[in-house]
CSV table of C-alpha atoms in Angstrom, one decimal:
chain,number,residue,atom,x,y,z
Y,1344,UNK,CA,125.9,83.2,85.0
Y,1345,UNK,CA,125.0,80.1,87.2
Y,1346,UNK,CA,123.7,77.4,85.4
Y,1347,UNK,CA,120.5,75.3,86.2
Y,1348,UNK,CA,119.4,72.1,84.7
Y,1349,UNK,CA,116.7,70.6,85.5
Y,1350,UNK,CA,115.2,67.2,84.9
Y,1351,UNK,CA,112.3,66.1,82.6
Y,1352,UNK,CA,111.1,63.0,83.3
Y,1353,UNK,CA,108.1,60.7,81.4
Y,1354,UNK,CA,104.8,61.8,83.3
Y,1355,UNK,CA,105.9,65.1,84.6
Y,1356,UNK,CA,103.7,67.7,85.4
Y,1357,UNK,CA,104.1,70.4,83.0
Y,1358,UNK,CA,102.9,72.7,86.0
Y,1359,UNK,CA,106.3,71.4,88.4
Y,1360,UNK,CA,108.2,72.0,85.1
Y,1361,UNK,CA,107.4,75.0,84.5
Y,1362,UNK,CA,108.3,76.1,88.1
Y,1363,UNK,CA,111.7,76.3,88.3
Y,1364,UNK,CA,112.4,77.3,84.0
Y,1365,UNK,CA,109.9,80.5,85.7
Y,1366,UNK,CA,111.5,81.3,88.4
Y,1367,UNK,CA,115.3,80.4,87.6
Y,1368,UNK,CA,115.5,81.0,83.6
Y,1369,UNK,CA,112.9,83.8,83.8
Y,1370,UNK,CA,110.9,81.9,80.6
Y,1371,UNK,CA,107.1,83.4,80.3
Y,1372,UNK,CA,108.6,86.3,82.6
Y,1373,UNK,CA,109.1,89.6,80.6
Y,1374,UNK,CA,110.0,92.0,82.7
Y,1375,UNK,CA,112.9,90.4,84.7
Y,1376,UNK,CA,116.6,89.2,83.1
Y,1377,UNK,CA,116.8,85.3,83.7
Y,1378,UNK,CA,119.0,84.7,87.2
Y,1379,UNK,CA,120.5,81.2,85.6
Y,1380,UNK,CA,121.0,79.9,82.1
Y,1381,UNK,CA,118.7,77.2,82.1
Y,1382,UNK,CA,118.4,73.4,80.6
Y,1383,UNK,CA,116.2,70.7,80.6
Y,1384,UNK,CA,117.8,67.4,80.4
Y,1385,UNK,CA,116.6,64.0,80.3
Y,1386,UNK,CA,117.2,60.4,81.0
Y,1387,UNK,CA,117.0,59.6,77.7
Y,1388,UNK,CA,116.9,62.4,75.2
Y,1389,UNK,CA,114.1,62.9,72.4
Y,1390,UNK,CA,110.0,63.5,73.0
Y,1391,UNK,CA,108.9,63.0,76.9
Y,1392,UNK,CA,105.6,62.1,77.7
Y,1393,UNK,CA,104.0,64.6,80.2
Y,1394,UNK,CA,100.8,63.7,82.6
Y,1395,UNK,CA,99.0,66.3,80.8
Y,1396,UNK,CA,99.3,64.4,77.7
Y,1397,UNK,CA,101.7,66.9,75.6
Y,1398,UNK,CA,105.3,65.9,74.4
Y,1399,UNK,CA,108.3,67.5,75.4
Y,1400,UNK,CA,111.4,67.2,72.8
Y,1401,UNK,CA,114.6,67.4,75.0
Y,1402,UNK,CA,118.1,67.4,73.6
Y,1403,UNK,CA,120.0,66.8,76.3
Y,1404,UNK,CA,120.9,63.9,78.5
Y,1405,UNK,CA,122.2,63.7,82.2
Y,1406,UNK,CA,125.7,64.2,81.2
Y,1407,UNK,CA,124.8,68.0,82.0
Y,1408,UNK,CA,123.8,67.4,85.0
Y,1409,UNK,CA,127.7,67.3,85.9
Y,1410,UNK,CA,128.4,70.6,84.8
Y,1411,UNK,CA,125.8,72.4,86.5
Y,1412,UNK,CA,125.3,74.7,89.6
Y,1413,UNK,CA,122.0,73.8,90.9
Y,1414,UNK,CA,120.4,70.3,89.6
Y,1415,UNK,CA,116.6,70.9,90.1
Y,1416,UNK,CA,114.3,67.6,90.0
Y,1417,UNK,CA,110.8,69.0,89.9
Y,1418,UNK,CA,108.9,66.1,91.4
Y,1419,UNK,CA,108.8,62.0,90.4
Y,1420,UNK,CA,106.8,59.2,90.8
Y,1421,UNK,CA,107.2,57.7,94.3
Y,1422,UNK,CA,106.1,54.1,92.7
Y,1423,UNK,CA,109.0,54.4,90.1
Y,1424,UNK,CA,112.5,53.4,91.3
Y,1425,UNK,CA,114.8,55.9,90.1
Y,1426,UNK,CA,117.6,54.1,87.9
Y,1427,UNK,CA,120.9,54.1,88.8
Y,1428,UNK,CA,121.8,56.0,86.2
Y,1429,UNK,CA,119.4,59.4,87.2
Y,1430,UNK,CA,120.8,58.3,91.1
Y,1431,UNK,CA,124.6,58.4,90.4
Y,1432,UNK,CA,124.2,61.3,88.1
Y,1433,UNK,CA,123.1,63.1,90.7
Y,1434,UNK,CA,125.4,62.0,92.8
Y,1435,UNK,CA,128.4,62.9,90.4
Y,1436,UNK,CA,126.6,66.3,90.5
Y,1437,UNK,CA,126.5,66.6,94.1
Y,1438,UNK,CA,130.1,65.5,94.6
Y,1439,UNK,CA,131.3,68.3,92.1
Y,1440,UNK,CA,129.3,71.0,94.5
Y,1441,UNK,CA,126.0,71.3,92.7
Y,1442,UNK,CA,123.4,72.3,95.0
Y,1443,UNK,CA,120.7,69.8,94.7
Y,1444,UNK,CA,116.6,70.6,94.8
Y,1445,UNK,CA,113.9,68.3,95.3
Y,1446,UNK,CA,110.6,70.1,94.6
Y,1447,UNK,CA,107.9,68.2,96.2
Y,1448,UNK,CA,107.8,64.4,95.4
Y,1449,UNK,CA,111.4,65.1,93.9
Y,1450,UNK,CA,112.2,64.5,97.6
Y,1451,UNK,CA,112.3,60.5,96.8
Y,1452,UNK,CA,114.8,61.4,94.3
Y,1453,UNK,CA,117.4,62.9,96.7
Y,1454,UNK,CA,116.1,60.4,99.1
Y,1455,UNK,CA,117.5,57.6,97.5
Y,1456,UNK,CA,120.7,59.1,96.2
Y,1457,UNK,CA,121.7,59.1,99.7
Y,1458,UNK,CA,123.0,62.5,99.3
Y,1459,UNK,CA,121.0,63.7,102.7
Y,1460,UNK,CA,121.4,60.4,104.3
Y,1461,UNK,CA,121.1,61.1,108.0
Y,1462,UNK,CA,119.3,64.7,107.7
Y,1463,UNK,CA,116.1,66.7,107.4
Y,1464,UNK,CA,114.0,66.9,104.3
Y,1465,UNK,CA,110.4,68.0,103.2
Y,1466,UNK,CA,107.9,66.7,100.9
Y,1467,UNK,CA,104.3,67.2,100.2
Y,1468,UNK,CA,102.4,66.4,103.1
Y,1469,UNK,CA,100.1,63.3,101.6
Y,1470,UNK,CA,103.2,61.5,100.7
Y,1471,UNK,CA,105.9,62.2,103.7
Y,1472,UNK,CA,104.8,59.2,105.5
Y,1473,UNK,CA,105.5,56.7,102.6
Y,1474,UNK,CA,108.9,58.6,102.0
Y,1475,UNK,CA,109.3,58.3,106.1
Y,1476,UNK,CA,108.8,54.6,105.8
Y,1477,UNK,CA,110.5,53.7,102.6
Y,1478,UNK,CA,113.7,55.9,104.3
Y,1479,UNK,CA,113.8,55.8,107.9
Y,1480,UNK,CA,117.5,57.2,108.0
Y,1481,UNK,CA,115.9,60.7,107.0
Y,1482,UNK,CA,113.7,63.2,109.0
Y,1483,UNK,CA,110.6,63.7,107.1
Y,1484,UNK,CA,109.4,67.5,108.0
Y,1485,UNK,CA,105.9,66.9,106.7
Y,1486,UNK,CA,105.3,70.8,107.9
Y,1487,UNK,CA,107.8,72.4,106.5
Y,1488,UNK,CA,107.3,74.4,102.9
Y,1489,UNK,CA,111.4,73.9,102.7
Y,1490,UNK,CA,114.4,72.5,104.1
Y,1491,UNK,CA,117.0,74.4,102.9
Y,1492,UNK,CA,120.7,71.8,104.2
Y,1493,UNK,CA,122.9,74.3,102.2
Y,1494,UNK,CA,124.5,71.6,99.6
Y,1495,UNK,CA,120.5,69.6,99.3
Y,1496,UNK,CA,117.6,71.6,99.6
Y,1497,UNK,CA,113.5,69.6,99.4
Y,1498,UNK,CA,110.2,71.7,99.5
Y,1499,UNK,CA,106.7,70.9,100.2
Y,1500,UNK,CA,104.0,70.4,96.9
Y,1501,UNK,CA,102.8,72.5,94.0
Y,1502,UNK,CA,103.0,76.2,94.9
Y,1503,UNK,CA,105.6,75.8,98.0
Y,1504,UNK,CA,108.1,74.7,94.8
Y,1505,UNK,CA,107.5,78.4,94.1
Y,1506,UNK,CA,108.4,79.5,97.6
Y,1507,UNK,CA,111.5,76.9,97.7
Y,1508,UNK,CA,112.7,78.3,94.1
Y,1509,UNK,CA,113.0,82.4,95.3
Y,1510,UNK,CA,114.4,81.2,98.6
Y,1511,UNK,CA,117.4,80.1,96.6
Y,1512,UNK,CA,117.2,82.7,94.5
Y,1513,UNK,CA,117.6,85.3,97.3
Y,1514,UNK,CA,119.8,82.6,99.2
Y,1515,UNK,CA,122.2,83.2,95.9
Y,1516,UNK,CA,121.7,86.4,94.6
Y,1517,UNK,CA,120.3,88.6,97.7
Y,1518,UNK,CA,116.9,89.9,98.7
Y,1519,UNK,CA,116.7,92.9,96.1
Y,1520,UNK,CA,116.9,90.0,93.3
Y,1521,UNK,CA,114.2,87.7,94.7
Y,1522,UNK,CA,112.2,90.7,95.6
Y,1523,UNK,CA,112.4,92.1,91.9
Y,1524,UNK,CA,111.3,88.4,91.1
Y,1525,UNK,CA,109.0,87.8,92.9
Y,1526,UNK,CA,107.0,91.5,92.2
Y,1527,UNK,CA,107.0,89.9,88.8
Y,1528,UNK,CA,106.0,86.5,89.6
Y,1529,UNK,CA,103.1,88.4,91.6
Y,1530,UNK,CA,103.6,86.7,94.8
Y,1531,UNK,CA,104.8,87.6,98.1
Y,1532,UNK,CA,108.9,87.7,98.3
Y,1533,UNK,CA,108.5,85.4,101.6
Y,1534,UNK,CA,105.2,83.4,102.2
Y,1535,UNK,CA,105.2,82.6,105.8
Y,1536,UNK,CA,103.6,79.3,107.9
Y,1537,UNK,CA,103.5,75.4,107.0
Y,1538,UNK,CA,101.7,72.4,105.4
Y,1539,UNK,CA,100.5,71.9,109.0
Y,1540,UNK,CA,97.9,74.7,108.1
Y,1541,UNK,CA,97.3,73.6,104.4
Y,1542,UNK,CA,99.6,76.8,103.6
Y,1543,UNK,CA,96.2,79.0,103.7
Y,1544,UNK,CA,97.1,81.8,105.4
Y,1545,UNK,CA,99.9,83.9,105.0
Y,1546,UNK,CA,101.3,85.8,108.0
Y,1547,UNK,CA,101.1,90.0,108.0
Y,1548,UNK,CA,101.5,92.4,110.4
Y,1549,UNK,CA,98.0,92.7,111.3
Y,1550,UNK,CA,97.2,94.7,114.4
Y,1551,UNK,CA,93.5,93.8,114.3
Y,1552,UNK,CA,93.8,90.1,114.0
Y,1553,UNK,CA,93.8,87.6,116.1
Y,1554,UNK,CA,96.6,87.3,119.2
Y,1555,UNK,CA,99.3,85.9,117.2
Y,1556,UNK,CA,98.3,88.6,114.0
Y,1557,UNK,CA,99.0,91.0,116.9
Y,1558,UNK,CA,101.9,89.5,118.8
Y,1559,UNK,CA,103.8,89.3,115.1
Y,1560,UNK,CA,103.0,92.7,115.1
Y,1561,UNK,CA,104.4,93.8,117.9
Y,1562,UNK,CA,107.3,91.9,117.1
Y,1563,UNK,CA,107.9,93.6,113.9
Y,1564,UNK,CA,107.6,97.1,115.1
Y,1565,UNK,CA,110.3,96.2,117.4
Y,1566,UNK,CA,112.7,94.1,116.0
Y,1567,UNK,CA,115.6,96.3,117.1
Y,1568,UNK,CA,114.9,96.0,121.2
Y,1569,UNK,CA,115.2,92.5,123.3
Y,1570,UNK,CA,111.9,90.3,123.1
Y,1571,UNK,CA,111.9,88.1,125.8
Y,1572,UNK,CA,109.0,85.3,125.6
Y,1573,UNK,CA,107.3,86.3,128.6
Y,1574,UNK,CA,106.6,90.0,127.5
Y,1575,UNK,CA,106.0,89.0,124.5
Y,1576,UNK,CA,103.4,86.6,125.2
Y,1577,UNK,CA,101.9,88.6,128.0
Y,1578,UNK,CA,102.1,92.3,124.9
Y,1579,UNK,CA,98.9,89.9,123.3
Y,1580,UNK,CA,97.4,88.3,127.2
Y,1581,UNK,CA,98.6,85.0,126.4
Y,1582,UNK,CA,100.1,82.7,128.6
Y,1583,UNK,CA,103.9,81.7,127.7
Y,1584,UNK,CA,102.7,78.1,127.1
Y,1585,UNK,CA,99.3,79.1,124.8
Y,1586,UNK,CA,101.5,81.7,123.2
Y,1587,UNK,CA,104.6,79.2,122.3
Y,1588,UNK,CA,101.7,76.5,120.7
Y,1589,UNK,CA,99.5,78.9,119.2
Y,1590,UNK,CA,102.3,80.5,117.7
Y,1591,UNK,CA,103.9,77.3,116.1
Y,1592,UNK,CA,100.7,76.5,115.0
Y,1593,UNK,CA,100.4,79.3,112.9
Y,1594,UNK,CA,104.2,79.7,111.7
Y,1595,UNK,CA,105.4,75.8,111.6
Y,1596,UNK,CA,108.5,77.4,113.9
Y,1597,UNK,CA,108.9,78.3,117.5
Y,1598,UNK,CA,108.5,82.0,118.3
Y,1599,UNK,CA,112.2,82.2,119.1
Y,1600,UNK,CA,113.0,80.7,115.4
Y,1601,UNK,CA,111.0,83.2,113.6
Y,1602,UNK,CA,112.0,86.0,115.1
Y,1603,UNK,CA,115.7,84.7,114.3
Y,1604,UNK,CA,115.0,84.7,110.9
Y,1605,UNK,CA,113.0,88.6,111.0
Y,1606,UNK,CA,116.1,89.7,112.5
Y,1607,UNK,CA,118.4,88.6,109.8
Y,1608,UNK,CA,115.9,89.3,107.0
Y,1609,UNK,CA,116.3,93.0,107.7
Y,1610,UNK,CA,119.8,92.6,108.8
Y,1611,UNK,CA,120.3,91.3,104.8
Y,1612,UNK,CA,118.1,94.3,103.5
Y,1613,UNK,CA,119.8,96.4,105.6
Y,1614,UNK,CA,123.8,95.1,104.3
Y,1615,UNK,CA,122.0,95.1,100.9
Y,1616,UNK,CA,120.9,98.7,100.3
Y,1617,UNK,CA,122.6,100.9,103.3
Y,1618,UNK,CA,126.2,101.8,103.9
Y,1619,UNK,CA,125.1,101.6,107.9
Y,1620,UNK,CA,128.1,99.5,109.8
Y,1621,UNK,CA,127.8,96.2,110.7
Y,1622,UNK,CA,127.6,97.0,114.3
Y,1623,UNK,CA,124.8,100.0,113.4
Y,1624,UNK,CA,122.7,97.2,112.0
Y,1625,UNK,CA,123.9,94.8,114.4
Y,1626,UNK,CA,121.9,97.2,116.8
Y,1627,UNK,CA,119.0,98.0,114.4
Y,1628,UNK,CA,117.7,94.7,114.4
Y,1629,UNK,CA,118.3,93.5,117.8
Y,1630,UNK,CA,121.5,91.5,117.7
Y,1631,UNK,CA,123.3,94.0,120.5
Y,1632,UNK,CA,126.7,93.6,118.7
Y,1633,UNK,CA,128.1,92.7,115.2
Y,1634,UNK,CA,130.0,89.6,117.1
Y,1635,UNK,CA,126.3,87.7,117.8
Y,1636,UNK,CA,125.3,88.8,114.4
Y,1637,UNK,CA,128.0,87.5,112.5
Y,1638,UNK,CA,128.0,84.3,114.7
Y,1639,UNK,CA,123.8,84.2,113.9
Y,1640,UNK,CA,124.7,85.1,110.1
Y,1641,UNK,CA,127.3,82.5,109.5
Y,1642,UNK,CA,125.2,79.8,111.2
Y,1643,UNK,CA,122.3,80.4,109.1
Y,1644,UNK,CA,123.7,81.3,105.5
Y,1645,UNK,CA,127.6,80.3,105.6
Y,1646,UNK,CA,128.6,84.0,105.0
Y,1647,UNK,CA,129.9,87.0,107.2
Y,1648,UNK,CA,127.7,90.4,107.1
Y,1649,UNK,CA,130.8,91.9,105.3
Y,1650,UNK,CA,131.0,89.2,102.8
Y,1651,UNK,CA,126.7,89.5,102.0
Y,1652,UNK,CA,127.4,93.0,101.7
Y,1653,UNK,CA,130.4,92.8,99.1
Y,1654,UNK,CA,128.0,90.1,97.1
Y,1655,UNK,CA,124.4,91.5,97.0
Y,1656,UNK,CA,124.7,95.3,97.7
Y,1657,UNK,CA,123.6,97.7,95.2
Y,1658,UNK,CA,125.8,100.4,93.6
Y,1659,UNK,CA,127.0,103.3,95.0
């Protein structure tokens, strides 16, 4: 079992602590087996402080950090400097191949470790442009609910943590997992859209909505057949230009992007619980050939089809 430690710091939210020890260490869930072992560590050990007011006794210092698969640091203070101590622990952590998560304003944390110098990551929306101007070698993706870099990944505030935390889960343990999780959790195993809409509005395949309720719709219904933009667009009466904005408006990603990411969401369901070829669900979800899946696979999670398959599929 992986292990996941994450950091307890004096003024945390007991809400962003409770986030990933939920979602990663199952704790308050009863009906699911915990997908990490779980610790909390600290800079300095013994009773922390939280916003609401409650102590927190934690044993263990940032030693663990070392030792552990995923380093989770569910948000910070953006006015408090992080020592160097918490920075080159998680840099020691990160050189060792820990993947590293900033939820929310746990962004600044990663930020200035330096361990995504040069890269993309998110925060919540009211603070990207402080973290923007206090880092300008980073991209700050105000819209985004998470960057996922592979080694470093940052999310968007309060409820997105939730999002970012089964993304990883299903990232690591496959779709089945997250989507046993997440039934648990009760929320949806993938929330679409962006901070850029307040994250109000969830995306469905709604045939009586709006144009772009209807145009995902179409989309879905044929995600094993080409969808050029043009027909597309013109399948709801929208120009390619109105379709293209409208549709990033409501998704935070260009229509091209999300229908990427359909595609290989039932490409990984498909791998997960069928014995179908690779090239059967190559064509099945509108790749044309196992060679452009498994270059579109590889490019987005790392892995081959065959490999996913030998990882996450249920037995026989």
């Amino acid at each position: 079992m992986r292990t996941a430690a994450v950091l307890a710091f004096p003024g945390i939210s007991p809400f962003h602590l409770s986030v990933p020890l939920m979602v990663f260490g199952g704790v308050g869930v009863r009906s699911v087996e915990a997908a990490y072992r779980v610790v909390t560590v600290a800079e300095r050990p013994g009773a922390v402080r939280t916003a609401a007011g409650l102590d927190l006794l934690v044993t263990d210092g940032l030693d663990l950090l070392a030792t552990a698969d995923l380093v989770v640091l569910p948000s910070w203070d953006p006015d408090l400097v992080p020592s160097a101590e918490l920075l080159d622990a998680v840099r020691t952590a990160h050189a060792h191949g820990a993947k590293v998560l900033g939820l929310c304003l746990g962004a600044f944390v990663v930020a200035a470790s330096g361990i995504a110098q040069g890269r993309e990551v998110s925060t919540h929306w009211s603070a990207g442009p402080q973290l923007a101007a206090r880092h300008p070698e980073l991209t700050v993706r105000c819209e985004a609910l998470w960057t996922d870099l592979g080694d470093v990944v940052t999310s968007a505030g309060v409820a997105a943590a939730l999002d970012c935390c089964l993304h990883v889960v299903r990232t690591e343990q496959g779709s089945a997992v997250a989507a046993d999780l997440a039934r648990s959790l009760v929320m949806a195993p993938h929330r679409e859209g962006s901070q850029a809409q307040f994250l109000s509005r969830p995306l469905a395949a709604d045939r009586d909505g709006d144009e772009i309720d209807r145009a995902i719709a179409w989309a879905l219904e044929r995600l094993d057949t080409p969808a050029p933009l043009d027909a597309w667009a013109g399948a709801v009466h929208l120009s390619r230009r109105t379709f293209t904005r409208r549709f990033r408006d409501r998704t935070g990603s260009s229509p091209g992007d999300w229908l990427l990411q359909r595609r290989l969401d039932e490409a990984r369901r498909l791998l997960e619980t069928s014995d179908l070829p690779v090239e059967a669900v190559a064509h099945r979800t509108g790749f044309g050939s196992a060679v452009t899946l498994r270059h579109h696979f590889r490019a987005r999670f790392g892995t081959t089809p065959g490999a996913h398959r030998r990882a996450f599929a249920g037995p026989a």
